[in-house]
């Protein structure tokens, strides 16, 4: 997926780079009524992954048009300026559209690190009305299967915003890249209020983790 012409002509080992990605994030990206930041959000209504490619300035989209998915509706839409997929790709990530409905998208991707995720979300907010972290999977690398899923869907809006900021600022990194007091200052709340918000949110997240494992 790329904002430019896609071709394998002239590829060589020297042109190929690989990196292990420990993060898998799902972002909920919402647009206003005309959804100028993404033609897919306007033209597609699907609860399943959407096939899409941007070649030069044209977005090619195949949306399911039947319940069993055997028929699709293919559209080609001119892309004027930046869009969600181009922005994600510009940060060295492959955008995978998991769903599109009601003027919004669910985008799954694998940023190289949290700093990349922070920069990506900040840029996405320039073309979307809202961008929220839906879930984050962190593979600790100790085993092939061990990972930690952080789902934010059970949180209130305030709790979600608080945990998102904590994740993006590096509060949960080891070592931390932002202190508790600095995080509270960034959010414009007291340390006591931050403590209560995080305690409530983290308890819900932990319950979600154990319920998923039962």
GROMACS .gro file of C-alpha atoms in nm, residues 3-207:
model
  205
    3UNK     CA    1   0.083   0.671  -0.213
    4UNK     CA    2   0.299   0.626  -0.524
    5UNK     CA    3   0.329   0.386  -0.813
    6UNK     CA    4   0.361   0.025  -0.700
    7UNK     CA    5   0.603  -0.200  -0.884
    8UNK     CA    6   0.848  -0.481  -0.815
    9UNK     CA    7   1.063  -0.388  -1.115
   10UNK     CA    8   1.420  -0.320  -1.017
   11UNK     CA    9   1.387  -0.462  -0.664
   12UNK     CA   10   1.704  -0.599  -0.508
   13UNK     CA   11   1.812  -0.724  -0.168
   14UNK     CA   12   1.974  -0.386  -0.105
   15UNK     CA   13   1.635  -0.216  -0.146
   16UNK     CA   14   1.459  -0.440   0.107
   17UNK     CA   15   1.453  -0.358   0.477
   18UNK     CA   16   1.297  -0.561   0.755
   19UNK     CA   17   1.220  -0.488   1.118
   20UNK     CA   18   1.039  -0.677   1.392
   21UNK     CA   19   0.725  -0.493   1.505
   22UNK     CA   20   0.612  -0.565   1.861
   23UNK     CA   21   0.311  -0.331   1.853
   24UNK     CA   22  -0.024  -0.394   1.687
   25UNK     CA   23  -0.270  -0.108   1.721
   26UNK     CA   24  -0.630  -0.062   1.612
   27UNK     CA   25  -0.739   0.297   1.561
   28UNK     CA   26  -1.094   0.424   1.531
   29UNK     CA   27  -1.083   0.713   1.283
   30UNK     CA   28  -1.395   0.929   1.255
   31UNK     CA   29  -1.482   1.194   0.997
   32UNK     CA   30  -1.743   1.466   0.959
   33UNK     CA   31  -2.046   1.425   0.733
   34UNK     CA   32  -1.860   1.466   0.403
   35UNK     CA   33  -1.556   1.263   0.518
   36UNK     CA   34  -1.321   1.450   0.290
   37UNK     CA   35  -1.025   1.284   0.457
   38UNK     CA   36  -1.120   0.941   0.323
   39UNK     CA   37  -1.338   0.837   0.029
   40UNK     CA   38  -1.367   0.487   0.173
   41UNK     CA   39  -1.554   0.620   0.477
   42UNK     CA   40  -1.813   0.769   0.239
   43UNK     CA   41  -1.836   0.495  -0.022
   44UNK     CA   42  -1.805   0.177   0.183
   45UNK     CA   43  -2.014   0.016   0.457
   46UNK     CA   44  -1.848  -0.305   0.573
   47UNK     CA   45  -1.793  -0.482   0.903
   48UNK     CA   46  -1.518  -0.697   0.746
   49UNK     CA   47  -1.172  -0.599   0.618
   50UNK     CA   48  -1.180  -0.376   0.310
   51UNK     CA   49  -0.947  -0.430   0.013
   52UNK     CA   50  -0.785  -0.104  -0.092
   53UNK     CA   51  -0.482   0.032  -0.273
   54UNK     CA   52  -0.366   0.384  -0.349
   55UNK     CA   53  -0.184   0.404  -0.682
   56UNK     CA   54  -0.060   0.749  -0.777
   57UNK     CA   55  -0.360   0.971  -0.689
   58UNK     CA   56  -0.629   0.705  -0.723
   59UNK     CA   57  -0.777   0.500  -0.438
   60UNK     CA   58  -0.901   0.158  -0.553
   61UNK     CA   59  -1.159   0.011  -0.313
   62UNK     CA   60  -1.347  -0.320  -0.314
   63UNK     CA   61  -1.640  -0.316  -0.069
   64UNK     CA   62  -1.860  -0.620   0.002
   65UNK     CA   63  -2.202  -0.573  -0.159
   66UNK     CA   64  -2.364  -0.896  -0.038
   67UNK     CA   65  -2.401  -1.050   0.306
   68UNK     CA   66  -2.194  -1.357   0.219
   69UNK     CA   67  -1.918  -1.145   0.067
   70UNK     CA   68  -1.928  -1.318  -0.271
   71UNK     CA   69  -2.004  -0.994  -0.455
   72UNK     CA   70  -1.810  -0.671  -0.422
   73UNK     CA   71  -1.851  -0.315  -0.536
   74UNK     CA   72  -1.531  -0.177  -0.686
   75UNK     CA   73  -1.472   0.197  -0.698
   76UNK     CA   74  -1.189   0.421  -0.807
   77UNK     CA   75  -1.174   0.757  -0.632
   78UNK     CA   76  -0.932   1.042  -0.692
   79UNK     CA   77  -0.739   1.131  -0.377
   80UNK     CA   78  -0.665   1.500  -0.338
   81UNK     CA   79  -0.395   1.559  -0.078
   82UNK     CA   80  -0.329   1.349   0.230
   83UNK     CA   81  -0.552   1.062   0.339
   84UNK     CA   82  -0.552   0.809   0.623
   85UNK     CA   83  -0.374   0.535   0.428
   86UNK     CA   84  -0.106   0.768   0.293
   87UNK     CA   85  -0.036   0.906   0.638
   88UNK     CA   86  -0.006   0.559   0.793
   89UNK     CA   87   0.223   0.447   0.509
   90UNK     CA   88   0.438   0.760   0.547
   91UNK     CA   89   0.527   0.639   0.897
   92UNK     CA   90   0.661   0.311   0.760
   93UNK     CA   91   0.344   0.114   0.836
   94UNK     CA   92   0.096  -0.090   0.632
   95UNK     CA   93  -0.265   0.026   0.686
   96UNK     CA   94  -0.516  -0.258   0.711
   97UNK     CA   95  -0.878  -0.141   0.706
   98UNK     CA   96  -1.073  -0.375   0.934
   99UNK     CA   97  -1.410  -0.206   0.890
  100UNK     CA   98  -1.575   0.100   0.741
  101UNK     CA   99  -1.914   0.234   0.844
  102UNK     CA  100  -2.099   0.547   0.958
  103UNK     CA  101  -1.833   0.782   0.825
  104UNK     CA  102  -1.549   0.610   1.009
  105UNK     CA  103  -1.277   0.349   0.975
  106UNK     CA  104  -1.112   0.088   1.192
  107UNK     CA  105  -0.744   0.083   1.093
  108UNK     CA  106  -0.501  -0.185   1.212
  109UNK     CA  107  -0.127  -0.135   1.174
  110UNK     CA  108   0.212  -0.210   1.330
  111UNK     CA  109   0.412   0.100   1.424
  112UNK     CA  110   0.782   0.055   1.490
  113UNK     CA  111   0.750   0.206   1.838
  114UNK     CA  112   0.532   0.430   2.052
  115UNK     CA  113   0.702   0.744   1.924
  116UNK     CA  114   0.597   0.647   1.571
  117UNK     CA  115   0.244   0.579   1.697
  118UNK     CA  116   0.228   0.920   1.865
  119UNK     CA  117   0.343   1.099   1.550
  120UNK     CA  118   0.103   0.898   1.333
  121UNK     CA  119  -0.200   0.979   1.549
  122UNK     CA  120  -0.107   1.347   1.563
  123UNK     CA  121  -0.088   1.364   1.183
  124UNK     CA  122  -0.410   1.163   1.137
  125UNK     CA  123  -0.593   1.414   1.354
  126UNK     CA  124  -0.512   1.670   1.088
  127UNK     CA  125  -0.743   1.495   0.837
  128UNK     CA  126  -0.999   1.336   1.072
  129UNK     CA  127  -1.245   1.466   1.328
  130UNK     CA  128  -1.132   1.215   1.589
  131UNK     CA  129  -0.871   0.942   1.624
  132UNK     CA  130  -0.889   0.701   1.918
  133UNK     CA  131  -0.689   0.397   2.018
  134UNK     CA  132  -0.928   0.103   2.011
  135UNK     CA  133  -0.682  -0.163   2.123
  136UNK     CA  134  -0.308  -0.216   2.155
  137UNK     CA  135  -0.126  -0.550   2.151
  138UNK     CA  136   0.229  -0.559   2.284
  139UNK     CA  137   0.444  -0.865   2.212
  140UNK     CA  138   0.718  -0.882   2.475
  141UNK     CA  139   0.936  -1.105   2.257
  142UNK     CA  140   1.007  -1.361   2.530
  143UNK     CA  141   0.803  -1.630   2.359
  144UNK     CA  142   0.647  -1.669   2.018
  145UNK     CA  143   0.293  -1.642   2.154
  146UNK     CA  144   0.306  -1.420   2.462
  147UNK     CA  145   0.148  -1.078   2.418
  148UNK     CA  146  -0.054  -0.827   2.617
  149UNK     CA  147  -0.380  -0.689   2.481
  150UNK     CA  148  -0.493  -0.350   2.601
  151UNK     CA  149  -0.854  -0.290   2.498
  152UNK     CA  150  -0.994   0.056   2.566
  153UNK     CA  151  -1.348  -0.010   2.448
  154UNK     CA  152  -1.492  -0.069   2.797
  155UNK     CA  153  -1.370   0.267   2.928
  156UNK     CA  154  -1.562   0.591   2.963
  157UNK     CA  155  -1.467   0.874   2.729
  158UNK     CA  156  -1.264   1.049   3.000
  159UNK     CA  157  -1.089   0.727   3.102
  160UNK     CA  158  -1.011   0.646   2.739
  161UNK     CA  159  -0.864   0.992   2.675
  162UNK     CA  160  -0.654   0.965   2.991
  163UNK     CA  161  -0.515   0.620   2.912
  164UNK     CA  162  -0.453   0.717   2.548
  165UNK     CA  163  -0.248   1.017   2.659
  166UNK     CA  164  -0.060   0.800   2.910
  167UNK     CA  165   0.023   0.544   2.640
  168UNK     CA  166   0.127   0.804   2.384
  169UNK     CA  167   0.334   1.007   2.630
  170UNK     CA  168   0.521   0.693   2.740
  171UNK     CA  169   0.386   0.661   3.094
  172UNK     CA  170   0.361   0.283   3.053
  173UNK     CA  171   0.700   0.248   2.884
  174UNK     CA  172   0.986   0.086   3.072
  175UNK     CA  173   1.161   0.307   3.164
  176UNK     CA  174   0.889   0.572   3.171
  177UNK     CA  175   0.942   0.870   2.943
  178UNK     CA  176   0.695   1.091   3.133
  179UNK     CA  177   0.644   1.118   3.508
  180UNK     CA  178   0.310   1.087   3.685
  181UNK     CA  179   0.312   1.455   3.784
  182UNK     CA  180   0.407   1.570   3.434
  183UNK     CA  181   0.128   1.358   3.286
  184UNK     CA  182  -0.122   1.520   3.523
  185UNK     CA  183   0.008   1.864   3.421
  186UNK     CA  184  -0.024   1.777   3.051
  187UNK     CA  185  -0.385   1.672   3.109
  188UNK     CA  186  -0.458   1.984   3.313
  189UNK     CA  187  -0.579   1.790   3.618
  190UNK     CA  188  -0.454   1.730   3.972
  191UNK     CA  189  -0.241   1.430   4.063
  192UNK     CA  190  -0.528   1.302   4.276
  193UNK     CA  191  -0.772   1.318   3.983
  194UNK     CA  192  -0.523   1.141   3.756
  195UNK     CA  193  -0.470   0.869   4.015
  196UNK     CA  194  -0.845   0.805   4.037
  197UNK     CA  195  -0.888   0.799   3.658
  198UNK     CA  196  -0.600   0.561   3.600
  199UNK     CA  197  -0.704   0.332   3.886
  200UNK     CA  198  -1.058   0.302   3.747
  201UNK     CA  199  -0.939   0.252   3.389
  202UNK     CA  200  -0.666   0.004   3.477
  203UNK     CA  201  -0.903  -0.208   3.685
  204UNK     CA  202  -1.139  -0.235   3.387
  205UNK     CA  203  -0.852  -0.324   3.155
  206UNK     CA  204  -0.727  -0.593   3.394
  207UNK     CA  205  -1.075  -0.744   3.423
   0.00000   0.00000   0.00000
